[in-house]
Amino acid sequence: MLCLAAYGGAVHSLLGNVAEQLYDGITCADDWNVALGALCRATDSVLFHHVRWDTQAQCVLDGVTNEVLRADKVREYEEHHAAHDPRVPLIMNLPVGELLLDHEYFSPRAMSRSPIYADWLASHGLRHSLGVPVYDDGRTREWVCLIRPLDHSAYGDGVRTLLQRLMPDLLRASRLRARMEGVVAQAAMGMAALDALPQALALVEAGGQLRYANPAAQRMLAAGTGWRLHHGRVCADSLAVQERLGRSVSMACRRAGNAGAKSARAVASTLHAPQNSGPGEFALHVLPLHPAHPLAQVLRERPLALLVWTQKQGAQRLPELAATLGLTETEARLAQTLAQGLSLKDFAQMQGCSWHTARTHIKNLMRKTGLHRQQGACPNFCVNGSDFN
């Protein structure tokens, strides 16, 4: 029998080690199995079985056990015997976190007449069991069962006390593990959906480090479109756009340290950059990814920014616009920029030129189009450029 009083310090250390392994097991199935294996040894058990039960279909969804039993024997129990196991109705009716010690519910005579005890468990050298429901969301219930060898006595008060001390960590780790499994499933579906999109999307950290790029973004970053990967970071070819990109990503990755501080909130923004390989330009939308989003949680909840590239409508018709209005491509791009509500300063940053150079372009634009005010470029552009705006 386990005597906690005699091994107070050792038991405290044991509980701490098992709890640490349980929390490691939230995101790693192997660590979870290691933790349950340690719990087996601490309670003088030989087998653990972590079961997930469908409360509607009344059957085992899946289970995890150690290697005491062969996988086919575990599957045999889950598929054919679990539905007739007299322990299952008992554990289904227990509150989460309450222990079931089988000898308190079944007499030796009842066990000898039970096919589960007399035939199945005994044939594998097993006897007494202990169970505890660890998670229930209304659709599924999970429990952990520990089983001792045939020649061992039933579980006693020492084991009960040990598990009661460990119970808060076991239940919390089980809840977090179930939540993480759901998040991973959602994220897998989300990643598959993002991979199928024709639009270029990427996830980056605050420093611009790429964490994910869908195939469309991978092709775009490799195609010389004004954006590229450099040492694992998403970068713009234009120095001015790169500076704005760094600020935008940093602002999108902010976490509110003070909920009432507006300056601490994540901010979305849009950047524009011309293509290097041809006419037109891309708009890059930099959006904060909420920490509770499944993708963020799978990536360990680091602050992330979502980058979405869109090619401006009609951008590839700049040569046609320039020829129609008698402009250079730079002047046509300036007209398009103004038509989109951006300023001359925005154009200078996008082009990587000085404000004075941009002023020269606007003067030439107004002279060639017969306009006398900068604001007039927008309506004139809309009329002569048809759907360019």
CSV table of N, CA, C and O in Angstrom, one decimal, residues 284-324:
chain,number,residue,atom,x,y,z
A,284,LEU,N,-0.8,45.7,-50.7
A,284,LEU,CA,-0.6,44.8,-49.6
A,284,LEU,C,-1.4,45.2,-48.4
A,284,LEU,O,-1.1,46.3,-47.8
A,285,HIS,N,-2.3,44.4,-47.9
A,285,HIS,CA,-3.1,44.7,-46.7
A,285,HIS,C,-2.5,44.0,-45.5
A,285,HIS,O,-2.3,42.8,-45.6
A,286,VAL,N,-2.1,44.7,-44.5
A,286,VAL,CA,-1.5,44.2,-43.3
A,286,VAL,C,-2.5,44.2,-42.2
A,286,VAL,O,-2.9,45.2,-41.7
A,287,LEU,N,-2.9,43.0,-41.8
A,287,LEU,CA,-4.0,42.8,-40.8
A,287,LEU,C,-3.5,42.1,-39.5
A,287,LEU,O,-2.8,41.2,-39.6
A,288,PRO,N,-4.0,42.5,-38.4
A,288,PRO,CA,-3.6,41.8,-37.1
A,288,PRO,C,-4.4,40.5,-37.1
A,288,PRO,O,-5.6,40.4,-37.4
A,289,LEU,N,-3.7,39.4,-36.7
A,289,LEU,CA,-4.3,38.1,-36.5
A,289,LEU,C,-4.6,38.0,-35.0
A,289,LEU,O,-3.7,38.0,-34.2
A,290,HIS,N,-5.9,37.8,-34.7
A,290,HIS,CA,-6.3,37.7,-33.3
A,290,HIS,C,-5.7,36.6,-32.6
A,290,HIS,O,-5.6,35.5,-33.1
A,291,PRO,N,-5.2,36.7,-31.3
A,291,PRO,CA,-4.5,35.7,-30.6
A,291,PRO,C,-5.4,34.4,-30.4
A,291,PRO,O,-4.9,33.3,-30.3
A,292,ALA,N,-6.7,34.6,-30.4
A,292,ALA,CA,-7.6,33.4,-30.2
A,292,ALA,C,-7.9,32.7,-31.5
A,292,ALA,O,-8.5,31.6,-31.5
A,293,HIS,N,-7.4,33.2,-32.7
A,293,HIS,CA,-7.6,32.5,-33.9
A,293,HIS,C,-6.9,31.2,-33.9
A,293,HIS,O,-5.8,31.1,-33.4
A,294,PRO,N,-7.5,30.1,-34.5
A,294,PRO,CA,-6.9,28.8,-34.5
A,294,PRO,C,-5.5,28.8,-35.1
A,294,PRO,O,-4.6,28.1,-34.5
A,295,LEU,N,-5.2,29.6,-36.1
A,295,LEU,CA,-3.9,29.6,-36.7
A,295,LEU,C,-2.9,30.2,-35.7
A,295,LEU,O,-1.7,29.7,-35.6
A,296,ALA,N,-3.3,31.2,-35.0
A,296,ALA,CA,-2.4,31.8,-34.0
A,296,ALA,C,-2.1,30.9,-32.9
A,296,ALA,O,-0.9,30.8,-32.4
A,297,GLN,N,-3.1,30.1,-32.5
A,297,GLN,CA,-2.9,29.2,-31.3
A,297,GLN,C,-2.0,28.0,-31.7
A,297,GLN,O,-1.2,27.5,-30.9
A,298,VAL,N,-2.2,27.5,-32.9
A,298,VAL,CA,-1.3,26.4,-33.4
A,298,VAL,C,0.1,26.9,-33.5
A,298,VAL,O,1.1,26.1,-33.2
A,299,LEU,N,0.4,28.1,-33.8
A,299,LEU,CA,1.7,28.7,-33.9
A,299,LEU,C,2.2,29.3,-32.6
A,299,LEU,O,2.9,30.2,-32.5
A,300,ARG,N,1.6,28.7,-31.5
A,300,ARG,CA,2.0,29.0,-30.1
A,300,ARG,C,1.6,30.4,-29.7
A,300,ARG,O,2.2,31.0,-28.8
A,301,GLU,N,0.6,31.0,-30.3
A,301,GLU,CA,0.0,32.3,-29.9
A,301,GLU,C,1.0,33.4,-30.0
A,301,GLU,O,0.9,34.4,-29.3
A,302,ARG,N,2.0,33.3,-30.8
A,302,ARG,CA,2.8,34.5,-31.0
A,302,ARG,C,2.1,35.6,-31.8
A,302,ARG,O,1.2,35.3,-32.6
A,303,PRO,N,2.4,36.9,-31.5
A,303,PRO,CA,1.7,37.9,-32.3
A,303,PRO,C,2.0,37.7,-33.8
A,303,PRO,O,3.2,37.7,-34.1
A,304,LEU,N,1.0,37.7,-34.6
A,304,LEU,CA,1.2,37.5,-36.0
A,304,LEU,C,0.4,38.5,-36.8
A,304,LEU,O,-0.6,39.0,-36.3
A,305,ALA,N,0.9,38.8,-38.0
A,305,ALA,CA,0.2,39.7,-38.9
A,305,ALA,C,-0.2,38.9,-40.2
A,305,ALA,O,0.6,38.1,-40.6
A,306,LEU,N,-1.4,39.1,-40.7
A,306,LEU,CA,-1.8,38.5,-41.9
A,306,LEU,C,-1.6,39.4,-43.1
A,306,LEU,O,-2.0,40.6,-43.1
A,307,LEU,N,-0.8,39.0,-44.1
A,307,LEU,CA,-0.5,39.8,-45.2
A,307,LEU,C,-1.4,39.3,-46.4
A,307,LEU,O,-1.4,38.1,-46.7
A,308,VAL,N,-2.1,40.2,-47.0
A,308,VAL,CA,-3.0,39.8,-48.2
A,308,VAL,C,-2.6,40.7,-49.3
A,308,VAL,O,-2.8,42.0,-49.2
A,309,TRP,N,-2.2,40.1,-50.4
A,309,TRP,CA,-1.8,40.9,-51.6
A,309,TRP,C,-3.0,40.9,-52.6
A,309,TRP,O,-3.6,39.9,-52.9
A,310,THR,N,-3.3,42.1,-53.2
A,310,THR,CA,-4.2,42.2,-54.2
A,310,THR,C,-3.7,43.1,-55.3
A,310,THR,O,-3.0,44.1,-55.1
A,311,GLN,N,-3.9,42.7,-56.6
A,311,GLN,CA,-3.4,43.5,-57.7
A,311,GLN,C,-4.5,44.5,-58.0
A,311,GLN,O,-5.7,44.1,-58.1
A,312,LYS,N,-4.1,45.7,-58.2
A,312,LYS,CA,-5.1,46.8,-58.4
A,312,LYS,C,-5.8,46.6,-59.7
A,312,LYS,O,-5.2,46.2,-60.7
A,313,GLN,N,-7.1,46.8,-59.7
A,313,GLN,CA,-7.9,46.6,-60.9
A,313,GLN,C,-7.5,47.6,-62.0
A,313,GLN,O,-7.4,48.7,-61.8
A,314,GLY,N,-7.2,47.0,-63.2
A,314,GLY,CA,-6.8,47.8,-64.3
A,314,GLY,C,-5.4,48.3,-64.3
A,314,GLY,O,-5.0,49.1,-65.1
A,315,ALA,N,-4.6,47.8,-63.3
A,315,ALA,CA,-3.2,48.2,-63.2
A,315,ALA,C,-2.4,47.9,-64.4
A,315,ALA,O,-1.5,48.6,-64.8
A,316,GLN,N,-2.7,46.7,-65.1
A,316,GLN,CA,-2.0,46.3,-66.2
A,316,GLN,C,-2.3,47.2,-67.5
A,316,GLN,O,-1.7,47.0,-68.5
A,317,ARG,N,-3.2,48.1,-67.4
A,317,ARG,CA,-3.6,49.0,-68.5
A,317,ARG,C,-2.9,50.3,-68.4
A,317,ARG,O,-3.3,51.3,-69.1
A,318,LEU,N,-1.9,50.5,-67.6
A,318,LEU,CA,-1.2,51.8,-67.5
A,318,LEU,C,-0.6,52.2,-68.8
A,318,LEU,O,-0.7,53.4,-69.2
A,319,PRO,N,0.0,51.4,-69.6
A,319,PRO,CA,0.5,51.8,-70.9
A,319,PRO,C,-0.6,52.4,-71.8
A,319,PRO,O,-0.4,53.4,-72.5
A,320,GLU,N,-1.8,51.7,-71.8
A,320,GLU,CA,-2.9,52.2,-72.6
A,320,GLU,C,-3.4,53.6,-72.1
A,320,GLU,O,-3.7,54.5,-72.9
A,321,LEU,N,-3.4,53.7,-70.8
A,321,LEU,CA,-3.8,55.0,-70.2
A,321,LEU,C,-2.8,56.1,-70.6
A,321,LEU,O,-3.2,57.2,-71.0
A,322,ALA,N,-1.5,55.7,-70.5
A,322,ALA,CA,-0.5,56.7,-70.8
A,322,ALA,C,-0.6,57.2,-72.2
A,322,ALA,O,-0.5,58.3,-72.5
A,323,ALA,N,-0.8,56.2,-73.1
A,323,ALA,CA,-0.9,56.5,-74.6
A,323,ALA,C,-2.1,57.4,-74.8
A,323,ALA,O,-2.1,58.3,-75.6
A,324,THR,N,-3.2,57.1,-74.2
A,324,THR,CA,-4.5,57.8,-74.4
A,324,THR,C,-4.3,59.3,-74.0
A,324,THR,O,-4.8,60.2,-74.7
